[in-house]
C-alpha positions as a Markdown table, in Angstrom:
| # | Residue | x | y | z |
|---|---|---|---|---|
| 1 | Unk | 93.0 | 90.8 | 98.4 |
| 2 | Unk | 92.2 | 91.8 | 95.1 |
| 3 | Unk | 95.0 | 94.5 | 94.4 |
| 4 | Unk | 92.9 | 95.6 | 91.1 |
| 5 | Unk | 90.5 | 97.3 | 92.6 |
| 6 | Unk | 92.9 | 99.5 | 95.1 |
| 7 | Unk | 93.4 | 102.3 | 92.6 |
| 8 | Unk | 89.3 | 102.4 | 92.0 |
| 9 | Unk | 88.0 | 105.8 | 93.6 |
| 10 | Unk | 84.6 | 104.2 | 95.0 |
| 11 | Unk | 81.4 | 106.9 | 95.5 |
| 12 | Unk | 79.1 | 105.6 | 98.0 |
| 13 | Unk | 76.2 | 107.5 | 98.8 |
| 14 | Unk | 72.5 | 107.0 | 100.5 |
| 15 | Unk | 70.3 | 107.5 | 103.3 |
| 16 | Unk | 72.1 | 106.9 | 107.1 |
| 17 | Unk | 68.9 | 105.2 | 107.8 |
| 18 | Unk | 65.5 | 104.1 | 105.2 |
| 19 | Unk | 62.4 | 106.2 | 106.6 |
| 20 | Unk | 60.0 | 105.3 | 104.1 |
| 21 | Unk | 60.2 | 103.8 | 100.3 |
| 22 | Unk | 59.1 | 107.0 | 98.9 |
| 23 | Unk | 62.3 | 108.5 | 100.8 |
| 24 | Unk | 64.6 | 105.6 | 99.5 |
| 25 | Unk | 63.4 | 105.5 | 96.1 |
| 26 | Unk | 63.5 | 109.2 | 95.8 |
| 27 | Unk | 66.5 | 109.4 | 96.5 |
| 28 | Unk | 68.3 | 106.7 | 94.8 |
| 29 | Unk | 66.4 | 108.1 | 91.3 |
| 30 | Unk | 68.1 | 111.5 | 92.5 |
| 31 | Unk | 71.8 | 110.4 | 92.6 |
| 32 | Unk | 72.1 | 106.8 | 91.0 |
| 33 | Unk | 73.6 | 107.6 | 87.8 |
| 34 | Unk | 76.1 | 109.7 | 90.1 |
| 35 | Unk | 77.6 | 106.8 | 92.3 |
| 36 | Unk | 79.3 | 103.3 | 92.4 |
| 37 | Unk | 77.0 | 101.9 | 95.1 |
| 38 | Unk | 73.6 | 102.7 | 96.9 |
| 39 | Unk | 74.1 | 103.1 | 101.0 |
| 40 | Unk | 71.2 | 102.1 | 103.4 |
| 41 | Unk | 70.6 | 101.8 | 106.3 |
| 42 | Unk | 67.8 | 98.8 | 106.9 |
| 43 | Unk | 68.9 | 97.9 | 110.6 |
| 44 | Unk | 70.6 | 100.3 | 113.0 |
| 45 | Unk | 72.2 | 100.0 | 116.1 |
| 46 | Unk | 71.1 | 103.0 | 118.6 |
| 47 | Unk | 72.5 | 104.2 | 121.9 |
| 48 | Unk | 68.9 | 104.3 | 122.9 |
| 49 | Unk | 66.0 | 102.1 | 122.4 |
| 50 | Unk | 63.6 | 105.1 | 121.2 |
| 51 | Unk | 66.3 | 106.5 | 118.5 |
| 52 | Unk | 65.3 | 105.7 | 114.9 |
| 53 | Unk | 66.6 | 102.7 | 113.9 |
| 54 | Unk | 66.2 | 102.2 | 110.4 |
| 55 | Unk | 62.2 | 100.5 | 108.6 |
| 56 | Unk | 63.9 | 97.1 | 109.3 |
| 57 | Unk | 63.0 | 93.7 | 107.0 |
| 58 | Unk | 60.6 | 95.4 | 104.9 |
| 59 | Unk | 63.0 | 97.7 | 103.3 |
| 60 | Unk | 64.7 | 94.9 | 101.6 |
| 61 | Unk | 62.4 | 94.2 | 99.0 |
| 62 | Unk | 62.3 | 98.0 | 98.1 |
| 63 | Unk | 66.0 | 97.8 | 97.6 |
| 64 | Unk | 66.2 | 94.4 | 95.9 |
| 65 | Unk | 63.7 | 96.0 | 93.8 |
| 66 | Unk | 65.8 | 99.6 | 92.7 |
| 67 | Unk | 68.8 | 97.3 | 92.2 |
| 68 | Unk | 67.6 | 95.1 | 89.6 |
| 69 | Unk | 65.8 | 98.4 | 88.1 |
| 70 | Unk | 68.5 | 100.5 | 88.0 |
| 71 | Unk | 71.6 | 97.8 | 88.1 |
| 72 | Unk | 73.1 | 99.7 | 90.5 |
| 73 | Unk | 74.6 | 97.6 | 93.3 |
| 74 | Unk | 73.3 | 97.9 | 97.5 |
| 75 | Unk | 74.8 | 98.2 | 100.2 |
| 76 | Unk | 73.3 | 97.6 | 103.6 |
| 77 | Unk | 74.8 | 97.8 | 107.5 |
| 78 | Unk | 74.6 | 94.0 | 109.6 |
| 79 | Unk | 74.6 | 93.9 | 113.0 |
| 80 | Unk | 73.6 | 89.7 | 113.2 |
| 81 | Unk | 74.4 | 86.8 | 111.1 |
| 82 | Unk | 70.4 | 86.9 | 110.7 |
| 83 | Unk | 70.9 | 90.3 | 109.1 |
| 84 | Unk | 73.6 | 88.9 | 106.4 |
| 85 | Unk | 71.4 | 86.4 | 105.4 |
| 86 | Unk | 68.0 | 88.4 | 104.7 |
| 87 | Unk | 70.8 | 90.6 | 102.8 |
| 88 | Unk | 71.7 | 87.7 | 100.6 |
| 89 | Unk | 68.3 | 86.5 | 100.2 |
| 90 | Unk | 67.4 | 89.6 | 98.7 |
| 91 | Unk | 70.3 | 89.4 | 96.3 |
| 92 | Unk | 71.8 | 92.3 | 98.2 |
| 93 | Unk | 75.5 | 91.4 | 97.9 |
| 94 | Unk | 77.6 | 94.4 | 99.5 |
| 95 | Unk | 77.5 | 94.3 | 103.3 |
| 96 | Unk | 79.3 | 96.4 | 106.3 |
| 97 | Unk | 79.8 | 96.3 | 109.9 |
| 98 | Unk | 79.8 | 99.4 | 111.8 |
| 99 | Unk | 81.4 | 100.7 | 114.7 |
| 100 | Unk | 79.5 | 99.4 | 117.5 |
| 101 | Unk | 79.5 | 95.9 | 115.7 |
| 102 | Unk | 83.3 | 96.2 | 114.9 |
| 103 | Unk | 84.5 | 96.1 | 118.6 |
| 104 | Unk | 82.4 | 92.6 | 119.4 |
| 105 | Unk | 84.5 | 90.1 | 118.4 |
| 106 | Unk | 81.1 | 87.6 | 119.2 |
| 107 | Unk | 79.3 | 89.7 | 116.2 |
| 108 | Unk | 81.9 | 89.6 | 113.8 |
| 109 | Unk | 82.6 | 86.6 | 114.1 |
| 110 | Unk | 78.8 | 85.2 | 113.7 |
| 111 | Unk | 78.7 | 87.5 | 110.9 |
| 112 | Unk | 82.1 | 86.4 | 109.2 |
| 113 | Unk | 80.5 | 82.3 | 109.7 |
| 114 | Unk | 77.3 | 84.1 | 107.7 |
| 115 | Unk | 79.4 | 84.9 | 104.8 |
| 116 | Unk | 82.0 | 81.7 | 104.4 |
| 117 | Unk | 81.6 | 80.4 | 100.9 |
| 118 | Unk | 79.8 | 83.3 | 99.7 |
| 119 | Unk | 81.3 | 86.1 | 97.3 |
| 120 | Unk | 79.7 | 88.7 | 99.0 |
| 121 | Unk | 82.2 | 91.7 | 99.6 |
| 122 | Unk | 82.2 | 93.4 | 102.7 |
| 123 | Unk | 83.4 | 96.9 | 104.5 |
| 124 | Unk | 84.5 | 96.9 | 107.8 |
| 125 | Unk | 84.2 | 100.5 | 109.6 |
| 126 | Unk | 86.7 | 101.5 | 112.1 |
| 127 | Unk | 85.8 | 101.1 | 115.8 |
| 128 | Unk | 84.3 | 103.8 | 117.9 |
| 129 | Unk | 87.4 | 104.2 | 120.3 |
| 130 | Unk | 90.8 | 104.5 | 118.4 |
| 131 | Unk | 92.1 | 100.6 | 119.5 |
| 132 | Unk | 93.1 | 99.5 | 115.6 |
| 133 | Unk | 93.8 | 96.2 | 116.4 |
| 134 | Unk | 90.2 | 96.0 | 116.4 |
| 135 | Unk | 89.8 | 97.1 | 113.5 |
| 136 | Unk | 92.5 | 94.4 | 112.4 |
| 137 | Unk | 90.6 | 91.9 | 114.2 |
| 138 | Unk | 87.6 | 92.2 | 112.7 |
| 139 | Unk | 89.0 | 92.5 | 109.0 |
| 140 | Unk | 90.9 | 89.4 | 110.4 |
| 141 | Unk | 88.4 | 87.2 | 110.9 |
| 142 | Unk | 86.8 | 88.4 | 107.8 |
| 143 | Unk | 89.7 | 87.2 | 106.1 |
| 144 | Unk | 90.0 | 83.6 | 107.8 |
| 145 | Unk | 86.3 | 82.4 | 106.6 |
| 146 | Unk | 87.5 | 83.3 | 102.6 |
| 147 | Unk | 86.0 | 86.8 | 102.2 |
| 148 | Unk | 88.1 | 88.3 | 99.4 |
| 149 | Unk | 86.7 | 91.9 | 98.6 |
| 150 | Unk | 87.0 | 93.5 | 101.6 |
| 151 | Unk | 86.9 | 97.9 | 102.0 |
| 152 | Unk | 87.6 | 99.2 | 105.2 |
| 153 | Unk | 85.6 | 102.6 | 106.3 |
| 154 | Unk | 87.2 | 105.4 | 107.6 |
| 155 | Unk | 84.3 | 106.9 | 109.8 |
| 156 | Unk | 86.9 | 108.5 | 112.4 |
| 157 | Unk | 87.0 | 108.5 | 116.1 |
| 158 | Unk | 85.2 | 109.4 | 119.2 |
| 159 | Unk | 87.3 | 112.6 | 120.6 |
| 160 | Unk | 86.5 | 114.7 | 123.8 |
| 161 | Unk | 88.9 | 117.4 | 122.7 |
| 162 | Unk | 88.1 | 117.8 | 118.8 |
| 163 | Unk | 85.3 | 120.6 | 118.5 |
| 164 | Unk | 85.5 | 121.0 | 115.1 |
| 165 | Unk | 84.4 | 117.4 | 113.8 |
| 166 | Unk | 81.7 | 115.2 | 115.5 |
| 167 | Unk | 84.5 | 112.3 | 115.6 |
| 168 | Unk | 87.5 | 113.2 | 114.8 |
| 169 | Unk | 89.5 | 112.2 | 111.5 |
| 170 | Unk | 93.1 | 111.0 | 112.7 |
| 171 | Unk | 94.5 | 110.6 | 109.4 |
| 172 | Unk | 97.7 | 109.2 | 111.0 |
| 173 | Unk | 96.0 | 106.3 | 112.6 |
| 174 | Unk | 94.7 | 105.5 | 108.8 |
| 175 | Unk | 98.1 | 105.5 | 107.8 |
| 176 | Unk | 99.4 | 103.0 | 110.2 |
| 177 | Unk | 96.4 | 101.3 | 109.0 |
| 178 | Unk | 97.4 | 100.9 | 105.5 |
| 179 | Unk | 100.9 | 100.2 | 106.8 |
| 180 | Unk | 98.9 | 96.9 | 108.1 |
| 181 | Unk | 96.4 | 96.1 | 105.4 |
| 182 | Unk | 98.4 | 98.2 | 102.1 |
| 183 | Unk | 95.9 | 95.9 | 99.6 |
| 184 | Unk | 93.1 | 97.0 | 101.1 |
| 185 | Unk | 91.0 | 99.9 | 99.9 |
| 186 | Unk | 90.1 | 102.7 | 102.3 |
| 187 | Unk | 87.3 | 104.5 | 101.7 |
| 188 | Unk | 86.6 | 107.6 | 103.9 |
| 189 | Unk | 82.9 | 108.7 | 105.4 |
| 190 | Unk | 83.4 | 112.1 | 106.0 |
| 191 | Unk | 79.4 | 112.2 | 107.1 |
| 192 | Unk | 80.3 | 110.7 | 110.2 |
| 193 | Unk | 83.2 | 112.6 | 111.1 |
| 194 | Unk | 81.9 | 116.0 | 110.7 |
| 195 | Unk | 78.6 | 115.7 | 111.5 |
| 196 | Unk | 77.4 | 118.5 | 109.8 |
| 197 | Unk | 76.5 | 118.7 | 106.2 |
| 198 | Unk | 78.8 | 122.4 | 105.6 |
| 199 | Unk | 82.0 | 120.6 | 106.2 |
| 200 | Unk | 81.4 | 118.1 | 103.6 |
| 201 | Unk | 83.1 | 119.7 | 101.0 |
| 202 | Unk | 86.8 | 120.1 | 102.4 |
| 203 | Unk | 86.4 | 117.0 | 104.6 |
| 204 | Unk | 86.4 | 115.2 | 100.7 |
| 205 | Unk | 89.1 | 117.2 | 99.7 |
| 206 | Unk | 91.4 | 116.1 | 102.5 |
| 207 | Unk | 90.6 | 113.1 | 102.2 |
| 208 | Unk | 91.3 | 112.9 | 98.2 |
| 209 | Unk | 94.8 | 114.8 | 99.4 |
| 210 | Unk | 95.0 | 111.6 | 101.9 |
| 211 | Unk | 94.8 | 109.1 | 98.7 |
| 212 | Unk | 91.5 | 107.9 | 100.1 |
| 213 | Unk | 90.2 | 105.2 | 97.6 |
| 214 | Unk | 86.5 | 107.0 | 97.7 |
| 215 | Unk | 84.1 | 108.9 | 99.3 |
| 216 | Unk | 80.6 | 107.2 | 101.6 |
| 217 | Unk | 78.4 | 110.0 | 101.5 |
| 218 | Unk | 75.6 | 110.5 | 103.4 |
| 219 | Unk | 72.0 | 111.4 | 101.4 |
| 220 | Unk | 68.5 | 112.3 | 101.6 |
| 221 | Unk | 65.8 | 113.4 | 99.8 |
| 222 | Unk | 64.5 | 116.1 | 102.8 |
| 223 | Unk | 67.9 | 116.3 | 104.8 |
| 224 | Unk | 65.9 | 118.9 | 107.3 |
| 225 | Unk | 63.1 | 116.0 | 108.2 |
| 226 | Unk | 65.7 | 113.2 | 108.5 |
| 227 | Unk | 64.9 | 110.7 | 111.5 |
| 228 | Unk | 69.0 | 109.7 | 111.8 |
| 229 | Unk | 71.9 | 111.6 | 111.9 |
């Protein structure tokens, strides 16, 4: 792992899901100058088949497009090792798995036999469920096929007894991560675990009191008419 970038505090921030490319350009104009990397969500996996799930292949150009404009790097989710390479086709270099695609070993490891030989870094959000090994499974296998700069995501976990938080954060189960994986950066999404946009704020505090190594935020240009989360 490359120990150099551990102390860097990383902003992330962009749309859970692209809508439109006046929505995506809009708002990576709004809050480029104001982050480390661009977030979108081009493909995303739904619990149901009618849920939004993101404009698909045709937002890649958009975003191949505001990168080399702005030289401000993207980030986009893969589910499929077809996904990582449209991704690298459009010079998109900064990939992650989510939670749904974290707890198939199949996926991963399709997608970690996408990105052998490449020096594409990749983030690795914590599974659904709180079972870390896999989470250290996935980062794992990442691993074995050469991938150097990997970022895990701290998106917390499905709870039936936390009201407060949509999933909730288990800081301690972070720890024990980092007791694992102590090179690797841990960046914390506190989007997904509140679930609403007024608990922000402290949930970023904590997790700067928690020596997260950055922030995934989140943004839209018309929060109120967003088609995800």
């Amino acid at each position: 792992m490359q120990k150099s970038k551990k102390n860097k505090f990383t902003i992330i921030g962009g749309p859970c899901a692209v809508e439109s490319r006046f929505q995506v350009e809009t708002t990576y104009r709004a809050i480029y100058k104001h982050i480390d990397v661009f977030r979108a969500g081009v493909w995303k996996g739904r619990t149901y088949p009618d849920s939004y799930s993101g404009y698909g292949d045709g937002a890649l150009d958009w975003l191949m497009q505001l990168q080399s404009k702005y030289s401000k790097p993207v980030a986009v989710e893969v589910g499929t090792a077809k996904h990582v390479a449209l991704a690298l086709k459009h010079n998109i270099n900064i990939v992650w798995i989510g939670a749904r695609t974290t707890v198939n070993s199949f996926y991963v490891q399709e997608i970690a036999e996408a990105l052998r030989g490449t020096e594409a870094e990749l983030w690795v959000k914590n599974p659904i469920y709180a079972d870390l090994n896999l989470w250290y499974g996935a980062i794992n296998r990442m691993s074995q096929v050469g991938i150097k700069d990997i970022k895990a995501i701290h998106r917390g976990f499905f709870s039936e007894n936390d009201l407060k938080y949509r999933n909730s954060p288990r800081w301690e189960l972070v720890n024990i991560f980092r007791g694992f994986f102590p090179d690797i950066p841990v960046i914390c999404d506190p989007s997904h675990i509140s679930g609403k946009s007024n608990l922000l704020e402290s949930l970023s505090i904590k997790a700067i009191e928690e020596n997260m190594n950055g922030l995934m935020v989140e943004v839209h240009n018309n929060p109120k008419q967003a088609r995800s989360d």
